[in-house]
Coordinates of C-alpha atoms in Angstrom, one line a residue:
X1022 CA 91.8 45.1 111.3
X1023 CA 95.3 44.3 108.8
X1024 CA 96.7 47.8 108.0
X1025 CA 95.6 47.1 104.1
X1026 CA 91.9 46.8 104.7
X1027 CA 91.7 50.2 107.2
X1028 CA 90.5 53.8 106.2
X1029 CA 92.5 56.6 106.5
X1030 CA 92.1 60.3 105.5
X1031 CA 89.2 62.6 106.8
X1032 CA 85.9 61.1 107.2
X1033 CA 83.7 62.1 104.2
X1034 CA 79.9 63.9 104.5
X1035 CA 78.5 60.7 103.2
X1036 CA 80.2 58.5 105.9
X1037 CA 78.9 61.0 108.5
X1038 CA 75.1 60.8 107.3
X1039 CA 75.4 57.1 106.9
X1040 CA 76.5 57.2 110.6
X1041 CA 73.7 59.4 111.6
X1042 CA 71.5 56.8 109.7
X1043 CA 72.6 54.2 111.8
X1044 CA 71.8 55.7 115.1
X1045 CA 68.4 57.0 114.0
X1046 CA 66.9 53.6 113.0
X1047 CA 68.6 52.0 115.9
X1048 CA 66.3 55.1 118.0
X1049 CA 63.2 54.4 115.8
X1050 CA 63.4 50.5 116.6
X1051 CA 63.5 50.7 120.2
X1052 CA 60.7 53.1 120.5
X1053 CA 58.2 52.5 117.4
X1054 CA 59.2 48.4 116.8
X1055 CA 55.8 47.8 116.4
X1056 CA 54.8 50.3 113.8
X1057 CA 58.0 49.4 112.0
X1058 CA 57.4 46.0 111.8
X1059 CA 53.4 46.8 110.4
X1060 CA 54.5 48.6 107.7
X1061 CA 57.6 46.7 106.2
X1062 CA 54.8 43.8 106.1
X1063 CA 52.4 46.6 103.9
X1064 CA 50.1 46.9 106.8
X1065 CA 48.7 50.1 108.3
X1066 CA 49.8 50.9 112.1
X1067 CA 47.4 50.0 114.8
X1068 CA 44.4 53.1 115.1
X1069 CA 45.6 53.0 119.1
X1070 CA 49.3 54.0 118.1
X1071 CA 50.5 57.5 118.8
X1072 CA 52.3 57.9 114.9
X1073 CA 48.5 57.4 113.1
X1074 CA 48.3 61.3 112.8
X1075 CA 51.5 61.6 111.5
X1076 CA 50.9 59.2 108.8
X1077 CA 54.4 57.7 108.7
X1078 CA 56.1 55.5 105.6
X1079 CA 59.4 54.0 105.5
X1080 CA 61.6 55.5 103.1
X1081 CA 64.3 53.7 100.9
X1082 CA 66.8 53.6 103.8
X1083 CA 64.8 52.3 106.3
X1084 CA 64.1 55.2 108.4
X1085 CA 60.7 56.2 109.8
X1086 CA 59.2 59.6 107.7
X1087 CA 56.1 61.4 108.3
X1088 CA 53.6 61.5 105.3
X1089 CA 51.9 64.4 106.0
X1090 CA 49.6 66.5 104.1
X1091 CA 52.5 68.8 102.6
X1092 CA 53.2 66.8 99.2
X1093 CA 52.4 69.4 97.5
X1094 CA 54.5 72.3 98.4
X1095 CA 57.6 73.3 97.1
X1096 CA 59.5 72.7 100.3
X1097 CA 62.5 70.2 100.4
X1098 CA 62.0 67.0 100.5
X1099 CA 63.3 66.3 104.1
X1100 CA 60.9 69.2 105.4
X1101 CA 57.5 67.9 103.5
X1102 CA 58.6 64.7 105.4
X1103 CA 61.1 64.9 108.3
X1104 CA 62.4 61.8 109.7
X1105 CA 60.0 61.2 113.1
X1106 CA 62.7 61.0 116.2
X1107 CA 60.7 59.7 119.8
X1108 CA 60.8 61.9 122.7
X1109 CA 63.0 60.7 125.8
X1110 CA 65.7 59.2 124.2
X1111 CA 69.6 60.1 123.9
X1112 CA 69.8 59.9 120.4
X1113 CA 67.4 62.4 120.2
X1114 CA 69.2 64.6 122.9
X1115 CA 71.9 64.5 120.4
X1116 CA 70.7 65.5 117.7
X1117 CA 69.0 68.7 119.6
X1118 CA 72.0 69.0 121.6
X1119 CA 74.2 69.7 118.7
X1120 CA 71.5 71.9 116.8
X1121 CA 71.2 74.3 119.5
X1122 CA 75.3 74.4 119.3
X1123 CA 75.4 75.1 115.6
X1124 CA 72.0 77.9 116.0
X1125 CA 74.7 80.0 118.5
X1126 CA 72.7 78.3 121.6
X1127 CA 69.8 79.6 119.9
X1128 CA 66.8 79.7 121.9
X1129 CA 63.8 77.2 122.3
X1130 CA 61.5 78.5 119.6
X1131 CA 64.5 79.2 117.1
X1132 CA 65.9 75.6 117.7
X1133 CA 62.7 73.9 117.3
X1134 CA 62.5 75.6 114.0
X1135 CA 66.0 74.6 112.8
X1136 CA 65.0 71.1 114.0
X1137 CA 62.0 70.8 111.9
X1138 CA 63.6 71.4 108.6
X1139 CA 64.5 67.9 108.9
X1140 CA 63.2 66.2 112.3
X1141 CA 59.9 65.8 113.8
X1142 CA 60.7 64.8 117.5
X1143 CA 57.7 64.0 119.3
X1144 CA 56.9 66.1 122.2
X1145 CA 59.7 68.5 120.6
X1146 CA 59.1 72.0 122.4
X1147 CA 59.7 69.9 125.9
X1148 CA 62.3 67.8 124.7
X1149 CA 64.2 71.2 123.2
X1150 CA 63.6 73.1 126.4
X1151 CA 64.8 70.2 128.6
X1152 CA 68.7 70.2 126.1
X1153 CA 68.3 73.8 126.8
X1154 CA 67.8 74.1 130.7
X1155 CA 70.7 71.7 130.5
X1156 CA 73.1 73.4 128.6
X1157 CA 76.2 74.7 130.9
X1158 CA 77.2 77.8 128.6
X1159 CA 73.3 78.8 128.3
X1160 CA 73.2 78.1 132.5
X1161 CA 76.5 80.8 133.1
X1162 CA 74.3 83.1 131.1
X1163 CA 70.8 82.7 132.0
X1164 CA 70.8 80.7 135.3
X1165 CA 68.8 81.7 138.2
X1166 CA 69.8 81.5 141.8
X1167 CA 68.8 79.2 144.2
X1168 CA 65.7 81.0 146.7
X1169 CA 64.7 80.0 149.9
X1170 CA 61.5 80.2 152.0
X1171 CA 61.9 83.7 154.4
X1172 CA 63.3 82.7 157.6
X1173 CA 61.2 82.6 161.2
X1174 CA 62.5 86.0 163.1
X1175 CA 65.1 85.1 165.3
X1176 CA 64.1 85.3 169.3
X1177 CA 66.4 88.2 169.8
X1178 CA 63.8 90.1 167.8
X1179 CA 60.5 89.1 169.4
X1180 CA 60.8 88.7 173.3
X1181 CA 60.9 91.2 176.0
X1182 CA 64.8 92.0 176.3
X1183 CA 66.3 94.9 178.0
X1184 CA 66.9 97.5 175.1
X1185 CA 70.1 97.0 173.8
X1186 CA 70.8 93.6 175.3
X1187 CA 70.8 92.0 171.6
X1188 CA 72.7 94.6 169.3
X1189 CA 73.3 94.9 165.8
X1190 CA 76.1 97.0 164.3
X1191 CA 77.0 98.5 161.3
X1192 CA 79.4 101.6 159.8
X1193 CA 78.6 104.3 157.3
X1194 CA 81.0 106.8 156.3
X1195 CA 83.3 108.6 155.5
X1196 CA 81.9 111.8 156.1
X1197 CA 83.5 115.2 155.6
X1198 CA 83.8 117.8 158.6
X1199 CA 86.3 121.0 158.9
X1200 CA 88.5 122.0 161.5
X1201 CA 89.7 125.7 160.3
X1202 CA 91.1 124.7 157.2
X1203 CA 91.6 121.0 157.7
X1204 CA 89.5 119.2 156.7
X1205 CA 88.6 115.5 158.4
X1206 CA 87.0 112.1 158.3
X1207 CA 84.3 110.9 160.0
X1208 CA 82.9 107.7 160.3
X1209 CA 79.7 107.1 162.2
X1210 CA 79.0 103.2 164.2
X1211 CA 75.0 102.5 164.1
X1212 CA 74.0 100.4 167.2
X1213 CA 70.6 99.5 167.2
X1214 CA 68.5 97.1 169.5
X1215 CA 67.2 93.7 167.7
X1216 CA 63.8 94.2 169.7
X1217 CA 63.0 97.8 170.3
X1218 CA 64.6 99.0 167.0
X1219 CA 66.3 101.8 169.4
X1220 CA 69.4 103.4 167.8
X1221 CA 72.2 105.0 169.0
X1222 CA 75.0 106.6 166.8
X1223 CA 78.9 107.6 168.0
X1224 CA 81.5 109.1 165.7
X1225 CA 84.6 108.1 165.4
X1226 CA 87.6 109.9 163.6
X1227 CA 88.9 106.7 161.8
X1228 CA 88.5 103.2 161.2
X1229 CA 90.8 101.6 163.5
X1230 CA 90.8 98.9 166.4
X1231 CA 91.5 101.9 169.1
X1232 CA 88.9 103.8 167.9
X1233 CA 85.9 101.4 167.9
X1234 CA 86.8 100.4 170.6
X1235 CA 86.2 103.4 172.0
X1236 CA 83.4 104.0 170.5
X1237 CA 81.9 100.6 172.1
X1238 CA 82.8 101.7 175.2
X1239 CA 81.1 104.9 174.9
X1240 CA 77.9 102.7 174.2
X1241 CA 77.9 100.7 176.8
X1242 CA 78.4 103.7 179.2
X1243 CA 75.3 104.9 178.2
X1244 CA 73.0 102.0 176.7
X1245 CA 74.3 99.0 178.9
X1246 CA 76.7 96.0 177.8
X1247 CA 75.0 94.2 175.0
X1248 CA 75.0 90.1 175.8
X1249 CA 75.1 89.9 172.2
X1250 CA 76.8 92.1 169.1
X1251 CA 75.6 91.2 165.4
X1252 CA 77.5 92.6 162.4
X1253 CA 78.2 92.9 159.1
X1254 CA 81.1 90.9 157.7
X1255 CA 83.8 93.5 157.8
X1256 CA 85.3 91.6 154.8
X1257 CA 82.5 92.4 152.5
X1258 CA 83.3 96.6 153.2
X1259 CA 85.8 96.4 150.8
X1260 CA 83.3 96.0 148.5
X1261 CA 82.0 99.2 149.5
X1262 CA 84.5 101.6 150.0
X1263 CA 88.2 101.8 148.9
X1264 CA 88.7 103.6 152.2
X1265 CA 87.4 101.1 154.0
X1266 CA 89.4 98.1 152.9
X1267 CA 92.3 100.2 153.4
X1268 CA 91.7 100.3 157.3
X1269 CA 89.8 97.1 157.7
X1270 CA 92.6 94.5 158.4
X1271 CA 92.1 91.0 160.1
X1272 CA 94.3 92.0 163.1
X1273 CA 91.9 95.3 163.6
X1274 CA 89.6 92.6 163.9
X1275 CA 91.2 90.1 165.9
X1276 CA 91.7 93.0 168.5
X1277 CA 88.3 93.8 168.8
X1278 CA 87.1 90.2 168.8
X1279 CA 89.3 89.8 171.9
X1280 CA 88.5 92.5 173.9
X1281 CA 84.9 91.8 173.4
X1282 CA 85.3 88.4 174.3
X1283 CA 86.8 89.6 177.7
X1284 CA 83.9 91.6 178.7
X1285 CA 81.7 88.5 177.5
X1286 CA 79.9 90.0 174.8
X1287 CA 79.5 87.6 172.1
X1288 CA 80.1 88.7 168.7
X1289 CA 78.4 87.2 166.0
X1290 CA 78.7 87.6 161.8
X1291 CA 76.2 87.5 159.2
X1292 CA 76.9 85.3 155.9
X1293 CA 79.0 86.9 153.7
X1294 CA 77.1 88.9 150.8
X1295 CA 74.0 88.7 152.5
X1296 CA 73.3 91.9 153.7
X1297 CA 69.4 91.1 153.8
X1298 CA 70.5 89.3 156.8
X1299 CA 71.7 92.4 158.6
X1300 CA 68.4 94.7 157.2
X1301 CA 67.0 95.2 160.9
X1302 CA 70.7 97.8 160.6
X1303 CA 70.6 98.2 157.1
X1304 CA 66.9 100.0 156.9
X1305 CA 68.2 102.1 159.5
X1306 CA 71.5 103.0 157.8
X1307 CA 69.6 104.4 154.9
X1308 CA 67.1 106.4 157.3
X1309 CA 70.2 108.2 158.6
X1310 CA 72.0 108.7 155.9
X1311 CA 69.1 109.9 154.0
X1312 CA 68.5 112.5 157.4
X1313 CA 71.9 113.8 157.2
X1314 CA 72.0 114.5 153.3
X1315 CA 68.6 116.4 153.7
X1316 CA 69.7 118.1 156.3
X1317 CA 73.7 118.7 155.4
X1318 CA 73.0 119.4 151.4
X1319 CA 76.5 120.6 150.4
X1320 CA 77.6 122.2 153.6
X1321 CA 80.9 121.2 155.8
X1322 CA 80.0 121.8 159.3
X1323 CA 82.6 121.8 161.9
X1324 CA 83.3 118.5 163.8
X1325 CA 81.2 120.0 167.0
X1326 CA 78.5 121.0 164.6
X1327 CA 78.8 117.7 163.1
X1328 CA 78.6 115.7 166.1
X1329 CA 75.5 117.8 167.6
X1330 CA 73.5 117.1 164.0
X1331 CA 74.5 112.9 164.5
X1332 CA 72.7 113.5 168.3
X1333 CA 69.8 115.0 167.0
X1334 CA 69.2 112.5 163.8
X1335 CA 69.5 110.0 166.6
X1336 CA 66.9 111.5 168.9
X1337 CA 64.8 111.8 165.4
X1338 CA 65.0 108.3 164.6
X1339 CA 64.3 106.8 168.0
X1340 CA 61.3 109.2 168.4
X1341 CA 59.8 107.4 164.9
X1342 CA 56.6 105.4 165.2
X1343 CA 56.7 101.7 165.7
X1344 CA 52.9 101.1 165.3
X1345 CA 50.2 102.8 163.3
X1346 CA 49.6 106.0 164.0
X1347 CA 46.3 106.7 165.5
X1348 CA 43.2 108.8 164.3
X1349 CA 40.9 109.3 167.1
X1350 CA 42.7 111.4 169.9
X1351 CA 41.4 109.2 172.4
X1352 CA 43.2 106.5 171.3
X1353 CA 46.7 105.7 172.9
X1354 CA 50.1 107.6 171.4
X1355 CA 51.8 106.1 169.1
X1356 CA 54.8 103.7 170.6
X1357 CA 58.1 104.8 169.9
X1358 CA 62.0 103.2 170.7
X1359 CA 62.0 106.6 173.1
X1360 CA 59.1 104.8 175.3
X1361 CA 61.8 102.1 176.4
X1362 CA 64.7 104.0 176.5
X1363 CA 63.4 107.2 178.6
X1364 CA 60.2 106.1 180.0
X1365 CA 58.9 108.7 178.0
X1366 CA 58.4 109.9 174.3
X1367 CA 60.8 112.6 172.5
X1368 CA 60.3 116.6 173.0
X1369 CA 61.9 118.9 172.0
X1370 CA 63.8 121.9 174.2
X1371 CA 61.1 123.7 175.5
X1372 CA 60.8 127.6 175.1
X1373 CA 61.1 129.5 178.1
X1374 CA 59.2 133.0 178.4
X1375 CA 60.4 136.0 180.7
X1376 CA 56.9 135.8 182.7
X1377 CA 57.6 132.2 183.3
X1378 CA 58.7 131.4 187.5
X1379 CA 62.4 130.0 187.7
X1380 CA 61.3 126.0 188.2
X1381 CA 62.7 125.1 191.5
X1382 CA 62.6 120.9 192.4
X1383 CA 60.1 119.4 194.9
X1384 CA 61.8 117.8 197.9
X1385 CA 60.2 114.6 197.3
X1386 CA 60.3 111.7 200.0
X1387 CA 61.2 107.7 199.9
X1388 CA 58.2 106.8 199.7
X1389 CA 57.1 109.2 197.0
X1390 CA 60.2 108.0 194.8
X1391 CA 59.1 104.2 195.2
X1392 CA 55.4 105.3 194.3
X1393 CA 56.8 107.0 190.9
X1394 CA 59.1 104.1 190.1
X1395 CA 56.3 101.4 190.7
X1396 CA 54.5 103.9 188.2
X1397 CA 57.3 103.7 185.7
X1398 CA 57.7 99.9 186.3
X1399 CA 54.1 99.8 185.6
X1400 CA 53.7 102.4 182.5
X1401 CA 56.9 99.6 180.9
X1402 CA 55.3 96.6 181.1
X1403 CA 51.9 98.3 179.5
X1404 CA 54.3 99.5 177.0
X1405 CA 55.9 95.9 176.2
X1406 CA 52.5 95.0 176.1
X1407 CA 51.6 97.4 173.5
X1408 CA 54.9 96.1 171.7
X1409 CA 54.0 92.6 171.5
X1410 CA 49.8 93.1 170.8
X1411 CA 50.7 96.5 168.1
X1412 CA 54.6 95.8 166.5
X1413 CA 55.7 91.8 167.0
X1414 CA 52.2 91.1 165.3
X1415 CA 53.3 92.7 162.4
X1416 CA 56.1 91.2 161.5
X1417 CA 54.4 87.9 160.6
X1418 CA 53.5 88.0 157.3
X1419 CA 56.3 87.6 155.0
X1420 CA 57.0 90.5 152.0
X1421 CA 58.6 88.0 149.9
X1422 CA 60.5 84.5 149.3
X1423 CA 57.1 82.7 150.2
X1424 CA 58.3 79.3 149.3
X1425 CA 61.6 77.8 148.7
X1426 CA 62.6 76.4 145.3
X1427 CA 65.1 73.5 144.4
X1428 CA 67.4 72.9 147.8
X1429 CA 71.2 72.8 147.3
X1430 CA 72.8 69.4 147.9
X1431 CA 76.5 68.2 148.6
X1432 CA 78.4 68.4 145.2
X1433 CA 76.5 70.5 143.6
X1434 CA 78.5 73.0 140.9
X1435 CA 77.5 76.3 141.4
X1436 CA 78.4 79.8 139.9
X1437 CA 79.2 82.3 142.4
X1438 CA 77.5 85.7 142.0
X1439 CA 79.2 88.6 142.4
X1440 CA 78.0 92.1 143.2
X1441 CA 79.5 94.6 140.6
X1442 CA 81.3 91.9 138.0
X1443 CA 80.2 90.7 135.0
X1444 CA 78.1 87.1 135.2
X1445 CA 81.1 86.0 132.7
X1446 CA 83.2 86.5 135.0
X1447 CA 82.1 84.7 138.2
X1448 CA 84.1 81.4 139.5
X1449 CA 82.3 77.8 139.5
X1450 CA 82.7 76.5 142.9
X1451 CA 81.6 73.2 144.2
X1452 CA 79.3 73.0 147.5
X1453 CA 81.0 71.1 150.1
X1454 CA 79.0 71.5 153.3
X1455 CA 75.3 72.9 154.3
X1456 CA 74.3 74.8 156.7
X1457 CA 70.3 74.5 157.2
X1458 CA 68.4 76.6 159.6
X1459 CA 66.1 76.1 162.5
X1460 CA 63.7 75.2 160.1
X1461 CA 65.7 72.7 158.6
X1462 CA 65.9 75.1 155.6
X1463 CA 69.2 75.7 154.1
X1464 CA 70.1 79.3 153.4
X1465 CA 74.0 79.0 154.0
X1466 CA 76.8 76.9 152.3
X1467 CA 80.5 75.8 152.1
X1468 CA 81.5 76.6 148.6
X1469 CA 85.1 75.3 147.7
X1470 CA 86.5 78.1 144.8
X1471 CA 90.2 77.4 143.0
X1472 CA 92.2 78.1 145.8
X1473 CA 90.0 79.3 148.3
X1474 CA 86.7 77.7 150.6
X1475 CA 84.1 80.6 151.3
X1476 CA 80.6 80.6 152.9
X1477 CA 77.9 81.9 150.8
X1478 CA 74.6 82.5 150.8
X1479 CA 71.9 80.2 148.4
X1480 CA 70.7 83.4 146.8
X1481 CA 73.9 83.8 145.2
X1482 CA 74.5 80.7 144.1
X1483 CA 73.4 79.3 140.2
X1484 CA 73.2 75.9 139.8
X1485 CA 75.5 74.7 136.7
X1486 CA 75.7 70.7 137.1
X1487 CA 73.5 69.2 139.9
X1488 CA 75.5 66.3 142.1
X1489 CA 73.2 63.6 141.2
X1490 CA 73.8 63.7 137.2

């Protein structure tokens, strides 16, 4: 176009609606050509057409009106009869799009209404909610995370293993003790069996390689070496406790990895920010901790007194039911993690009276010894029985996450949730690889972040732009 003949300045309201014009009977024709052409020839649309209710003119510019039964109102002009828009169509999408922006992404009911003061779009509330689910800045805010079916137990938790073969582990602490007038931290490492939910604590005095170490050692002593150790992420403790990511360091980590490795335990980490994953530990965390603050109030025992009270919680907590507990006395006790650990359940100390004999042993012969061991042998394998008819049973019905929704695919933007910072404040990150299940479900991904690839877990994941848009 010659430099003479071109516009310049800023485009005028009138240029702006004839523009808007323009698009909307370029919309009406490809989607209501036949009633269009009907009534510019001064004939009424077809009785099978979808606009007969509306009663629709043409006004003086061309564009498609509704007629309506509102002539006689003292609305405006362009809300007695609002220029008809059809459903599906981007011009439409547009025109929504940038209503919702001007209405403060208004919601659906106060967009609609905007809308109406000078559109009718057919099909409106779906088309409205469609711009809506749509709309990245409404997404950041309102999104909800991806959710996948409950996953099948894992075998560790349902076949016969020896106790302790398949361990989980987790830390709690710090706790408070006194020495004189020093006072200490104390940290306690939970070890619990995947299968008979068996639990055994050991405190340590701080949070270094050395020292859980040691503590592991102590464990095995006692319980047997594990084949396999689960954990926590020891990353995600600094989310937990300012002490904590002070003394967890990768090398601490390294250390222990190695050693473990040379003793051929495998060591295995749940997702990051997925602690559900480790809740066989986790439900058992809160029992103790809940024990020790009932049972410690305010007080500061002394580190002996301390570590007596962590035995006995322990004993408490391996002598809890694992099955219902019976009402007729005939029936058989209740089944406990003490029935596979001691052959027997918990009792207390028993109370010894003066009149009582001293209790001297019975010399008891070969023989006799093999009898009472076949007895034990046999009294186990009732009791894994019992395990596998009364507890495993149990655990089949799901408590929630019954089906899964929409799956996560390759490319997918995501918002990354955070425990304890504001949704505004969560990073988009785009998922780079899956990780699905046995099931074939996925419930783990590769998330690339500015700067930084991380695995997370579905669940805290919101889906912003999908890969295939």
């Amino acid at each position: 176009m010659p430099k003479p003949d071109r516009l310049v300045g800023c485009v005028t309201p009138l240029e702006i609606q004839d523009a808007e014009n323009y698009w909307i009977r370029k919309a009406q024709h490809e989607s209501f050509s036949t009633e269009i052409y009907q009534l510019s020839n001064g004939r009424s649309i077809a009785a099978n057409s979808r606009l007969q209710r509306f009663d629709p003119f043409l006004d003086e510019d061309g564009i498609l009106r509704i007629g309506g039964r509102l002539q006689n109102s003292d609305l405006p002009e362009p809300t007695k009869h609002p220029i008809l828009l059809p459903d599906k169509h981007p011009t439409t999408t547009a025109i929504i799009r940038r209503c919702h922006l001007r209405q403060l992404h208004g919601g659906c009911e106060c967009t609609l209404a905007t809308l109406r003061q000078r559109y009718w779009i057919l099909k409106g509330r779906r088309e409205v909610k469609k711009v809506i689910h749509a709309c990245p800045s409404c997404k950041r805010i309102e999104s909800r995370p991806f959710v996948a079916k409950m996953a099948p137990l894992p075998s560790d938790r349902t076949r016969v293993t020896r106790p302790f073969e398949n361990t989980g582990l987790d830390i709690a602490g710090p706790f408070f003790t006194r020495q004189g007038k020093k006072v200490n931290k104390n940290y306690i490492c939970l070890f619990t069996c995947m299968s008979t939910r068996a639990v055994h604590l050991e405190v340590v005095s701080e949070m270094t390689a050395s020292r859980l170490l040691q503590a592991l050692r102590r464990f095995i002593a006692r319980r047997g070496k594990p084949h396999i150790l689960q954990s926590d992420n020891f990353k995600s403790f600094k989310q937990l406790d300012k002490d904590l990511s002070q003394l967890v360091s990768t090398e601490m980590i390294d250390n222990i990895a190695r050693e473990l490795t040379s003793h051929r335990i495998q060591w295995n980490f749940i997702t990051e920010r997925a602690p559900w994953m480790g809740g066989y530990w986790e439900r058992l965390i809160r029992s103790m901790k809940t024990s020790l603050k009932k049972v410690l109030q305010n007080s500061m025992l002394e580190d002996e007194e301390f570590r007596t009270i962590i035995s006995e919680v322990e004993a408490r907590m391996n002598s809890r039911p694992l099955t219902y507990n019976p009402d007729n006395p005939n029936d058989p006790e209740v089944l406990t993690p003490y029935h596979f650990l001691t052959g027997t359940h918990y009792t207390d100390i028993p109370e010894v009276t003066k009149d009582e004999d001293e209790w001297v042993p019975k010399i008891q012969s070969t023989s006799h010894l093999m009898k009472n061991w076949n007895l034990r042998q046999r009294l186990i394998a009732q009791w894994w029985k019992r395990w596998k008819a009364e507890y495993v049973t149990n655990l089949n019905v799901r408590q929630k996450w019954y089906n899964s929704g929409n799956a996560p695919n390759i490319g997918d933007i995501v918002l990354v949730g955070e425990n304890n910072v504001p949704r505004r404040n969560w990073k988009l990150g785009k998922i780079v690889q899956l990780y699905p299940g046995q099931d074939g479900i996925v419930r783990t991904v590769k998330v690339q972040l500015a700067g930084s690839i991380v695995n997370r877990p579905i669940s805290k994941l919101h889906l912003i732009e999908p890969a295939n848009v």
